[in-house]
mmCIF file of C-alpha atoms in Angstrom:
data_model
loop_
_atom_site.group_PDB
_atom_site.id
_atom_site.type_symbol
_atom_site.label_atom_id
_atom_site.label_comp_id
_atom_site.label_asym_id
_atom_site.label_seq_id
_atom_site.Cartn_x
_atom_site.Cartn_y
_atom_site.Cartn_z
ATOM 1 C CA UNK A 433 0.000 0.000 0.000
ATOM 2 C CA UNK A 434 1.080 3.734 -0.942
ATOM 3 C CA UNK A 435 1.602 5.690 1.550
ATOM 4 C CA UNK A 436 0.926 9.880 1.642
ATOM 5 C CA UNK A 437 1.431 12.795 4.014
ATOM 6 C CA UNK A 438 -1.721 14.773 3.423
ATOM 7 C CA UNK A 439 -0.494 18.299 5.042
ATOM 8 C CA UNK A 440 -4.246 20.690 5.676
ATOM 9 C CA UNK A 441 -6.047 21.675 8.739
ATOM 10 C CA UNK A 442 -9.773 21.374 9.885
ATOM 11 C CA UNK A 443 -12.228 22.858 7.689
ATOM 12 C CA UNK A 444 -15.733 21.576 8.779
ATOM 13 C CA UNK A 445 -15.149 18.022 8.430
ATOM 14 C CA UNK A 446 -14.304 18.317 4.625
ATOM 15 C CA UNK A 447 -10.655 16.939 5.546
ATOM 16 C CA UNK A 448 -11.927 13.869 7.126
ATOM 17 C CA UNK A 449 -13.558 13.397 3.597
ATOM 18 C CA UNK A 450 -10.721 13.742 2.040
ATOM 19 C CA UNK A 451 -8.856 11.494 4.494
ATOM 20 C CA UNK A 452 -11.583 9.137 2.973
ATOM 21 C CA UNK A 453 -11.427 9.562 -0.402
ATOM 22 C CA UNK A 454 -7.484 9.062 -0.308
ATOM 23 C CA UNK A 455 -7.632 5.742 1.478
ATOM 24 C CA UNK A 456 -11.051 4.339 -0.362
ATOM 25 C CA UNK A 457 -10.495 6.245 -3.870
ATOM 26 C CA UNK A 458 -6.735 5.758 -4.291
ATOM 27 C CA UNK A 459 -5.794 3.089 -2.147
ATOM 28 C CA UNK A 460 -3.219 5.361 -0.025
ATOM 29 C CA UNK A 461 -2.439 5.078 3.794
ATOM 30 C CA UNK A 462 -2.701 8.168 5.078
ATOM 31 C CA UNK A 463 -0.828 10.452 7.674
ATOM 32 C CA UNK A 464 -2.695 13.474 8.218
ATOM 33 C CA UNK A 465 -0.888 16.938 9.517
ATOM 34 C CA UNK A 466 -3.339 19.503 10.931
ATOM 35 C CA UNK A 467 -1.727 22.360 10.591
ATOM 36 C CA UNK A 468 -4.224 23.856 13.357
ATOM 37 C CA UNK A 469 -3.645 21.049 15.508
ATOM 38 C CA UNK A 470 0.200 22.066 15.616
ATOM 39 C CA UNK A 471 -0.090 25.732 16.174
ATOM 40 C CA UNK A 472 1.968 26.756 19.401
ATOM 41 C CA UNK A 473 1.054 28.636 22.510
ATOM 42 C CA UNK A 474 3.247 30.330 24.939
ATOM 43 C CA UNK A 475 3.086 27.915 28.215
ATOM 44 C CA UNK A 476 3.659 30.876 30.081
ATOM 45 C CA UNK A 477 3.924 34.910 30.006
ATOM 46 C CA UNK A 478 7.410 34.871 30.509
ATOM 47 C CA UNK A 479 7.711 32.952 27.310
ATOM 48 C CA UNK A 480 6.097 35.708 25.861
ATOM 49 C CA UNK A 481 7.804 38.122 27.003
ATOM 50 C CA UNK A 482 11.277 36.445 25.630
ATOM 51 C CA UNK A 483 9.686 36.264 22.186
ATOM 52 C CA UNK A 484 8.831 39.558 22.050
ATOM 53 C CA UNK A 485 11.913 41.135 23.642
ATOM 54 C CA UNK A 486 14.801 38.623 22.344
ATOM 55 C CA UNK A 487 13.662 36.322 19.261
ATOM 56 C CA UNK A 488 11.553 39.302 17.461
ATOM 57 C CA UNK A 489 14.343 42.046 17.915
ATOM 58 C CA UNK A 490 16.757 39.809 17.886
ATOM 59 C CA UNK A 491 16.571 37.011 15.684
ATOM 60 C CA UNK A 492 13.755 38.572 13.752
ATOM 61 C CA UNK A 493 12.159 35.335 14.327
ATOM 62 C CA UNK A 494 9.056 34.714 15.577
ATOM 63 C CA UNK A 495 8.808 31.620 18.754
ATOM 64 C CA UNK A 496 5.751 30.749 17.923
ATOM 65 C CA UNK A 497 6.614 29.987 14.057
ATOM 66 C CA UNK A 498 10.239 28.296 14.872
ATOM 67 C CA UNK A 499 8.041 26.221 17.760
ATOM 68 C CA UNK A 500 5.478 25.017 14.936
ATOM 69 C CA UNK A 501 8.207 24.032 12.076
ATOM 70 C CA UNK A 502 10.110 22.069 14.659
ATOM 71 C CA UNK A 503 6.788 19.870 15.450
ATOM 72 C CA UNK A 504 5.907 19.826 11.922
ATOM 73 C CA UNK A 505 9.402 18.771 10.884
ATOM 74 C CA UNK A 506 9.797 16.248 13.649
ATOM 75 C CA UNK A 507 6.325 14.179 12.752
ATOM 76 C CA UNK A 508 7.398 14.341 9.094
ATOM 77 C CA UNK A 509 10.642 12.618 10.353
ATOM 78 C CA UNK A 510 8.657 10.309 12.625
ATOM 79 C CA UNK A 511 6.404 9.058 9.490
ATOM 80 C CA UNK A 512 9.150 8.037 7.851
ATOM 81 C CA UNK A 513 9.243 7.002 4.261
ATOM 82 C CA UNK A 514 6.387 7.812 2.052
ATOM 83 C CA UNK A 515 5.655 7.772 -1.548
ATOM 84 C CA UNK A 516 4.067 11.569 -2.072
ATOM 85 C CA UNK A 517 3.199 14.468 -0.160
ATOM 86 C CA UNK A 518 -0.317 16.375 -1.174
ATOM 87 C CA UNK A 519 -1.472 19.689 0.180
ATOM 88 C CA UNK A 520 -4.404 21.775 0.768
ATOM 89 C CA UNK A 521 -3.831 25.154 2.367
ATOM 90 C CA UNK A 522 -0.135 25.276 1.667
ATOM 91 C CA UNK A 523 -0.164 28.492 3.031
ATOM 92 C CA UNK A 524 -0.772 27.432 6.507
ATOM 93 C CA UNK A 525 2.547 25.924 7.064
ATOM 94 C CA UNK A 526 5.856 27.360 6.389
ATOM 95 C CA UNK A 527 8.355 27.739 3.364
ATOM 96 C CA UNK A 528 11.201 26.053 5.708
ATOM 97 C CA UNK A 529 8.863 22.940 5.887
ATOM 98 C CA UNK A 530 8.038 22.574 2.127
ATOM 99 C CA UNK A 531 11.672 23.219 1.367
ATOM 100 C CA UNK A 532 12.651 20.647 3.484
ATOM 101 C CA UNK A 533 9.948 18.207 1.650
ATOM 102 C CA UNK A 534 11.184 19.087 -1.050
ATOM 103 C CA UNK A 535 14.452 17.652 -0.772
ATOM 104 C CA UNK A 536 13.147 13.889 -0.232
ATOM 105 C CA UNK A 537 12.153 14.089 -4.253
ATOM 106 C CA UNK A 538 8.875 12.783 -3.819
ATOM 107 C CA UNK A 539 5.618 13.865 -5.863
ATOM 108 C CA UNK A 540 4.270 16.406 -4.248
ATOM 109 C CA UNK A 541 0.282 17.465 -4.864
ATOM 110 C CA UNK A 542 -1.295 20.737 -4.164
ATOM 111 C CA UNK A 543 -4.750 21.873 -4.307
ATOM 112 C CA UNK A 544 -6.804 25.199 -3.844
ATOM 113 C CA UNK A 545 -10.146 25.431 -3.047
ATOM 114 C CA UNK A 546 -9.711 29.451 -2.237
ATOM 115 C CA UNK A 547 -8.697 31.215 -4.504
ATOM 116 C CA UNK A 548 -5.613 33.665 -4.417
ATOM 117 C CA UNK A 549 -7.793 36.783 -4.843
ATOM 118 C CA UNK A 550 -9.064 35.278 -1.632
ATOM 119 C CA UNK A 551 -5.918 34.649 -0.063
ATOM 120 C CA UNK A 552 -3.354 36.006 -1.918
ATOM 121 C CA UNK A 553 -0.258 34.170 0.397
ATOM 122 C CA UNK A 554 -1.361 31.023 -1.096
ATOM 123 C CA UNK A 555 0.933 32.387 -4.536
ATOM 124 C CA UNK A 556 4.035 31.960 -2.363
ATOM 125 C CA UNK A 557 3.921 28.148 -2.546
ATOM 126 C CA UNK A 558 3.429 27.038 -6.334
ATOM 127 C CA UNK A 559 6.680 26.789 -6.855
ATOM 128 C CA UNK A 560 7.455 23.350 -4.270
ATOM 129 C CA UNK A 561 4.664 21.851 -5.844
ATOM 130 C CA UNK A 562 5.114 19.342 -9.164
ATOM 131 C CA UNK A 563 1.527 18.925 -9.362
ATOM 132 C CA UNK A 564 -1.212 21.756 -8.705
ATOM 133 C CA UNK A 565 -4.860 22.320 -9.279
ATOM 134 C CA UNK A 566 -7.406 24.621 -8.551
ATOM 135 C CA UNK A 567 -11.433 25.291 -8.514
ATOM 136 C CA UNK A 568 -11.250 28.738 -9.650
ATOM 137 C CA UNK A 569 -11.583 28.462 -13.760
ATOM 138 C CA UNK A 570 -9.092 31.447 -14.538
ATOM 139 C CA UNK A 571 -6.830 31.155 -12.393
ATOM 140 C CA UNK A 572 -6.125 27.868 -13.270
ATOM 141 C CA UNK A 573 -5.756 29.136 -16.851
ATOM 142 C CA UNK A 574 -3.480 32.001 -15.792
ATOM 143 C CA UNK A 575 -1.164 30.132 -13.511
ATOM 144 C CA UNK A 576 -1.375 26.990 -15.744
ATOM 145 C CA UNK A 577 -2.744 24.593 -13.154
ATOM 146 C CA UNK A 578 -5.830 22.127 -13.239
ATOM 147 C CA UNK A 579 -9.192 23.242 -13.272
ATOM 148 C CA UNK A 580 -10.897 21.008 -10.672
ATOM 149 C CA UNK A 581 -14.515 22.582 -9.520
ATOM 150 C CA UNK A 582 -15.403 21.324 -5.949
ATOM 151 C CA UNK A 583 -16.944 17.716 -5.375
ATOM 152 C CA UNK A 584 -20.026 16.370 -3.603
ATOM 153 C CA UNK A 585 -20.021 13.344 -1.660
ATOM 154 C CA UNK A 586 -22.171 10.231 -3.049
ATOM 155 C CA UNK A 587 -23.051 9.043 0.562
ATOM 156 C CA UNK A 588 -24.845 12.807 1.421
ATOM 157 C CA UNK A 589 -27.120 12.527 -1.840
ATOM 158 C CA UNK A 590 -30.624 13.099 -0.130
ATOM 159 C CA UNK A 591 -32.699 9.779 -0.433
ATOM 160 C CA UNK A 592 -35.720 10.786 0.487
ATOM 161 C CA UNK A 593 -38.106 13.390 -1.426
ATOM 162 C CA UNK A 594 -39.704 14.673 1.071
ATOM 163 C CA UNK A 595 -38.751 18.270 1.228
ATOM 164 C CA UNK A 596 -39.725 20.870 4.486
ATOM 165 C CA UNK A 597 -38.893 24.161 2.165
ATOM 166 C CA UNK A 598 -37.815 25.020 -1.294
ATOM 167 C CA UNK A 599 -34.229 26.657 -0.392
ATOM 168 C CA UNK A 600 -31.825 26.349 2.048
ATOM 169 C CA UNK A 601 -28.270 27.911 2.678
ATOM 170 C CA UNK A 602 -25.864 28.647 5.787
ATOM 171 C CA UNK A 603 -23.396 30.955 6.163
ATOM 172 C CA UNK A 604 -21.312 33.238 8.137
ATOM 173 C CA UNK A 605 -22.058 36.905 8.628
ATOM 174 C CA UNK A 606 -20.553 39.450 7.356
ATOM 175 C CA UNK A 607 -20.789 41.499 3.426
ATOM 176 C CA UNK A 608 -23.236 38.807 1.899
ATOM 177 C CA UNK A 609 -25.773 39.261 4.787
ATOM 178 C CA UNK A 610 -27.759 41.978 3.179
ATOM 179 C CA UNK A 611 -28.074 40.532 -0.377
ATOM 180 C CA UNK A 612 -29.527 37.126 1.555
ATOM 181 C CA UNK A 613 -31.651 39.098 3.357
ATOM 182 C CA UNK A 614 -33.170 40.765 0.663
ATOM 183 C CA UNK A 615 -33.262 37.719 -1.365
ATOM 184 C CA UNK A 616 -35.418 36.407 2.149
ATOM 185 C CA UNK A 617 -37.691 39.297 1.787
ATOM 186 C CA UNK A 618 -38.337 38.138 -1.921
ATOM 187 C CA UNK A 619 -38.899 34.620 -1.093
ATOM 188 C CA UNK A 620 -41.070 35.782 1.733
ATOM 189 C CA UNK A 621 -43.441 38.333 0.045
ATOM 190 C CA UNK A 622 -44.224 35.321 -2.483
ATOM 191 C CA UNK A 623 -44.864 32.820 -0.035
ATOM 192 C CA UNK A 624 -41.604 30.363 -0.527
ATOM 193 C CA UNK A 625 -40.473 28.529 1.988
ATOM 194 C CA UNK A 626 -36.930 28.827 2.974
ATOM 195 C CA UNK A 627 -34.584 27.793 5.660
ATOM 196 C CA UNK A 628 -31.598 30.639 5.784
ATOM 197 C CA UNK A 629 -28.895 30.093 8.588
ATOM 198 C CA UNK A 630 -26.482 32.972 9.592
ATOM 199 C CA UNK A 631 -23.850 32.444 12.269
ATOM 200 C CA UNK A 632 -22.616 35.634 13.645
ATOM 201 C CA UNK A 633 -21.164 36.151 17.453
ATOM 202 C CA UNK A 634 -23.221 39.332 16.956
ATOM 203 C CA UNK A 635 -26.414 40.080 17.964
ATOM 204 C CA UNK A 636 -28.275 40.542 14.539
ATOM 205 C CA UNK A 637 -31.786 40.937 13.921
ATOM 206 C CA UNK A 638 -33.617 39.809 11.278
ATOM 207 C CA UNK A 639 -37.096 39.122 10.311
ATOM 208 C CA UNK A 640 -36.419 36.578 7.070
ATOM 209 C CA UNK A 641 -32.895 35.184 8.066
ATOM 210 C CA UNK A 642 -32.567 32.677 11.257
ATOM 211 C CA UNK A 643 -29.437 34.457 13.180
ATOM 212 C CA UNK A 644 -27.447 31.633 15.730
ATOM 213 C CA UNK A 645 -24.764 31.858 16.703
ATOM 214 C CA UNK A 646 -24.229 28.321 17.776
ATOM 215 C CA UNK A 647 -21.393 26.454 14.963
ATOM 216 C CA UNK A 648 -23.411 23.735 12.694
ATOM 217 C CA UNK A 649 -21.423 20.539 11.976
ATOM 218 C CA UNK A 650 -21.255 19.273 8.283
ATOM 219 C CA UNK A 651 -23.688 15.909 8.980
ATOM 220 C CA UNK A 652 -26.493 18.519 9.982
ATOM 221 C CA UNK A 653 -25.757 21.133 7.429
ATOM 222 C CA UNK A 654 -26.833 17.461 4.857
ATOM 223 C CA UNK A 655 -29.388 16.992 6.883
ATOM 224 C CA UNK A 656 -30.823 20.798 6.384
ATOM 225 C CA UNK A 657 -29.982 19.803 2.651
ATOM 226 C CA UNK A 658 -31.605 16.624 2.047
ATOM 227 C CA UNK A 659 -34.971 18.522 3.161
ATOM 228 C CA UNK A 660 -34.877 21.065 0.485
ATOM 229 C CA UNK A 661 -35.567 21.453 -2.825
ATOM 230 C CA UNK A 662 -32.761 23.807 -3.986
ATOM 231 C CA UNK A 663 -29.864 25.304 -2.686
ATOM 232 C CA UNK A 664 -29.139 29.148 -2.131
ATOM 233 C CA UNK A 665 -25.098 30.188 -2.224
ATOM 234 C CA UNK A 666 -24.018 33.538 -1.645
ATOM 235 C CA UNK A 667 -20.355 33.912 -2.249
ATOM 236 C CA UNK A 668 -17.675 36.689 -1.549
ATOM 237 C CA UNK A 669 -17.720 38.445 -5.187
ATOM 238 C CA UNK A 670 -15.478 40.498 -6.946
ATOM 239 C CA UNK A 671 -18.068 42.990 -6.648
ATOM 240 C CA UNK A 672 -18.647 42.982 -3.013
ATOM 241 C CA UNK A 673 -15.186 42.475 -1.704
ATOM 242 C CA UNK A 674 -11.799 43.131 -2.554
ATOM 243 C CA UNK A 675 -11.105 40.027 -1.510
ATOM 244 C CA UNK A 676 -13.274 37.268 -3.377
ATOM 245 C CA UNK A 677 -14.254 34.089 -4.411
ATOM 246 C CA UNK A 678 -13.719 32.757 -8.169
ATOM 247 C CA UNK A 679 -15.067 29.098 -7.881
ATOM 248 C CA UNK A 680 -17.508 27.667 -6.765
ATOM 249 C CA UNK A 681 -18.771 26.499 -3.815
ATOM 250 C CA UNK A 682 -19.002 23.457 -2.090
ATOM 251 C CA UNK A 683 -22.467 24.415 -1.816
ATOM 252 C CA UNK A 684 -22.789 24.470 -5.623
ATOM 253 C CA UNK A 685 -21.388 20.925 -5.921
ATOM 254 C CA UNK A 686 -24.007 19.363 -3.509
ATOM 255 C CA UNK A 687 -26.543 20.929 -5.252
ATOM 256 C CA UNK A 688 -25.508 19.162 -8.142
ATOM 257 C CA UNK A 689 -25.382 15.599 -6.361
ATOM 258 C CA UNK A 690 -28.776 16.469 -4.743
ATOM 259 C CA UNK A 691 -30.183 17.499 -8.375
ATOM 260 C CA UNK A 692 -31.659 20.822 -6.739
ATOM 261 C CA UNK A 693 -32.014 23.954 -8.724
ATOM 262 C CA UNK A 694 -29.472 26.946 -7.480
ATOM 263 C CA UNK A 695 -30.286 30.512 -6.766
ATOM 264 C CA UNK A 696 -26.502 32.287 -6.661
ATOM 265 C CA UNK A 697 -24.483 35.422 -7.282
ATOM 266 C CA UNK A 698 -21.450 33.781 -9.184
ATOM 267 C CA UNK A 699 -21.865 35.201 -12.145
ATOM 268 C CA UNK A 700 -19.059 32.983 -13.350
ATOM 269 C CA UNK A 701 -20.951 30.020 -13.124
ATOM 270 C CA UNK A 702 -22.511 31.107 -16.461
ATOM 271 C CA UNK A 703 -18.783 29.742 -18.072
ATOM 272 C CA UNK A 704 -19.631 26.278 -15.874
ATOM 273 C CA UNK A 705 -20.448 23.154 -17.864
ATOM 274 C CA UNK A 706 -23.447 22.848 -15.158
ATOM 275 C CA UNK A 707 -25.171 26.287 -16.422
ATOM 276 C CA UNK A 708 -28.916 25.908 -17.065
ATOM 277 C CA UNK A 709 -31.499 28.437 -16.950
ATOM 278 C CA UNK A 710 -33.879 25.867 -15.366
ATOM 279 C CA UNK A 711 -31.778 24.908 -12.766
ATOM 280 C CA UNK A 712 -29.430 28.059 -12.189
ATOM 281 C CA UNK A 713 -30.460 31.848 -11.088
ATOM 282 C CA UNK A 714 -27.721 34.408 -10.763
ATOM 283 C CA UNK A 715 -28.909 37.033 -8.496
ATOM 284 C CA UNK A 716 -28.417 40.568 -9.794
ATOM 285 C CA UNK A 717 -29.697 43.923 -10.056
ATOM 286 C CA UNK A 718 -32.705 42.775 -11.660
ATOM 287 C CA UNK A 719 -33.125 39.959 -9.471
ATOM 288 C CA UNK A 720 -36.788 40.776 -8.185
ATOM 289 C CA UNK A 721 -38.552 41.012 -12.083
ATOM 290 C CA UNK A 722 -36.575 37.529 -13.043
ATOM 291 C CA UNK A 723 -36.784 35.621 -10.012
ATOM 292 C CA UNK A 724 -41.027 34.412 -10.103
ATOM 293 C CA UNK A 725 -40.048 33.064 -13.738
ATOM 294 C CA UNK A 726 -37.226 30.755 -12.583
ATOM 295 C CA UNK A 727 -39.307 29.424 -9.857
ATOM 296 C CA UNK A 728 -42.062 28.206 -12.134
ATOM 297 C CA UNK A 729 -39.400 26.381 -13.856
ATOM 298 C CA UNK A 730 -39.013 22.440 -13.467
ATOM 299 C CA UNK A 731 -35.574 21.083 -13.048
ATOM 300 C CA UNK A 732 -33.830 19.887 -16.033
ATOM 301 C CA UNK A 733 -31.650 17.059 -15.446
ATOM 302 C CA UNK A 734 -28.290 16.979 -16.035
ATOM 303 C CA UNK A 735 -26.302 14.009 -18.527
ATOM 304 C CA UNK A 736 -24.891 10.831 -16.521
ATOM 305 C CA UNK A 737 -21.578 12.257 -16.857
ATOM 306 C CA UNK A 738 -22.014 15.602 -15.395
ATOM 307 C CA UNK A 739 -23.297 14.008 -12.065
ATOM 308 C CA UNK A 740 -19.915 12.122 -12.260
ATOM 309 C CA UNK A 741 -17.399 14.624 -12.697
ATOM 310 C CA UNK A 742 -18.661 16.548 -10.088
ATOM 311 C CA UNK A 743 -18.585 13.251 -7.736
ATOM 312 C CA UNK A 744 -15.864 13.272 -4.813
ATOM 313 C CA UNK A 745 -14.304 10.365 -6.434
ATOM 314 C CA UNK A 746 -13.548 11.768 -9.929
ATOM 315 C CA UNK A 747 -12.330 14.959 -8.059
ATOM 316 C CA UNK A 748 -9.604 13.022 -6.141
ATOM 317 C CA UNK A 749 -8.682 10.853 -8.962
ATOM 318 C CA UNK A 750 -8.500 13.612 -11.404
ATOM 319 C CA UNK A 751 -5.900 15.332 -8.707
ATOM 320 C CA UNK A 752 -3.336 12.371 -8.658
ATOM 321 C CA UNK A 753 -4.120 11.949 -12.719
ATOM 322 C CA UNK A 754 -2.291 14.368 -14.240
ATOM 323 C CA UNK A 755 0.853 15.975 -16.114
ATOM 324 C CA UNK A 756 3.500 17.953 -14.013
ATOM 325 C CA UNK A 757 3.182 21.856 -14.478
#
């Protein structure tokens, strides 16, 4: 058996997926490096203290980051011998650590699901990588990696048809808040039912949005999903933010799997192989005149191979299958 060093962190279960879909999909054993999981804290205030006054000043080091390449270094060492190295999140370790991996001359695998105009640190690390994708369409095409759009999972497709509200979503608050909660005002004035989620520490008000601010595990966020009949997604836009969003969602992908119609404002989906009038609405400025018309639509099914590509297992496989950059 293969074995990898998946290097990542905890992102709302999606890497235990992952963790899956290596060892089921592609046969690997796994050893998985959290990169949250390793993050140091001072034991003391006196240790905090020395950074500031002697490694900072000094040094020009930071304790913290030479505490958290020394663990990460060390369990690399303890693993021992492996056959590749694959990455998501790159930018949450350390150049000294991918340097380092890169001197064992092993296949190494990287793969964004943010894009850069998102998190623009995440440039710094293409070049330790043989092998990189991405599920943003242009930048793949400018920085000549794989286009790989986000999967769904085959063992979250809804089974039952039994649905408690047309659309469903969850988020975090923050910019997109107002453009759901208009889109809620919409949906309420013509008698939809919806389920919209917003977690916010905050205490926010809102008469069409459901405002907790309680954390909601992946296996209940399906659960919300299997009852609904479509999918809302809301994504951080060039338009909204400076820093934004070109791919889509996860959100998107279960949609897909779930064969529920999509109300979004990625625009870019509209260069997807997925786009449909039927089955996708891109919210803008004339949302309110267009929106009764898509509702009235029926659901056009997609071909057997679109399902497919979009499937968790064709997304890992397509990862490993593939020609350096």
């Amino acid at each position: 058996m293969k074995k990898i060093v998946y290097l990542s962190y905890e992102f709302m279960g999606y890497e235990k997926e992952v963790i899956k879909l290596l060892e089921n999909v592609m046969g690997f054993e796994v050893y998985f490096i959290d990169a949250l999981k390793y993050e140091y804290k001072y034991k003391n205030i006196f240790e905090k203290i020395l950074n500031n006054l002697y490694y900072k000043p000094l040094y020009k080091k930071n304790l913290k980051d030479i505490m958290f390449n020394k663990t990460i270094l060390n369990k690399i060492e303890e693993i021992g011998e492996v056959d590749c190295y694959f990455s998501i999140r790159a930018d949450k370790f350390s150049h000294e650590i991918f340097e380092y991996i890169r001197k064992k001359n092993k296949p190494m695998y990287l793969h964004h699901w943010d894009s850069f105009s998102f998190i623009s640190k995440q440039l710094e690390f293409l070049k330790y990588f043989d092998y990189i994708s991405s599920f943003d369409k242009k930048e793949a095409e400018k920085y000549k990696m794989k286009f790989i759009p986000n999967f769904y999972l085959k063992d979250n497709i809804a089974r039952n048809k039994v649905y408690d509200y047309e659309f469903f979503t969850i988020m975090k608050y923050d910019k997109r808040f107002s453009l759901l909660e208009e889109l809620g005002k919409v949906l309420k004035e013509k008698s939809i039912k919806y389920k919209f989620i917003v977690i916010s520490s905050e205490n926010i008000k809102s008469d069409y949005i459901d405002v907790q601010k309680d954390y909601v595990p992946l296996n209940k966020t399906y659960e919300f999903l299997s009852k609904s009949r479509g999918i809302v997604e809301i994504g951080h836009t060039k338009d909204m933010d400076e820093k934004y969003q070109g791919g889509a969602s996860f959100r998107i992908a279960d949609a897909i799997g779930n064969k529920q119609k999509i109300i979004t404002n990625y625009s870019f989906i509209r260069d997807y192989n997925i786009y449909n009038g039927n089955n996708i609405f891109i919210l803008e400025e004339d949302f309110r005149v267009n929106l009764s018309n898509f509702l009235e639509k029926n659901y056009e099914e997609y071909p057997k191979e679109i399902y497919e590509s979009y499937s968790g297992e064709n997304w890992i496989k397509t990862i490993f299958i593939g020609e350096k950059k």
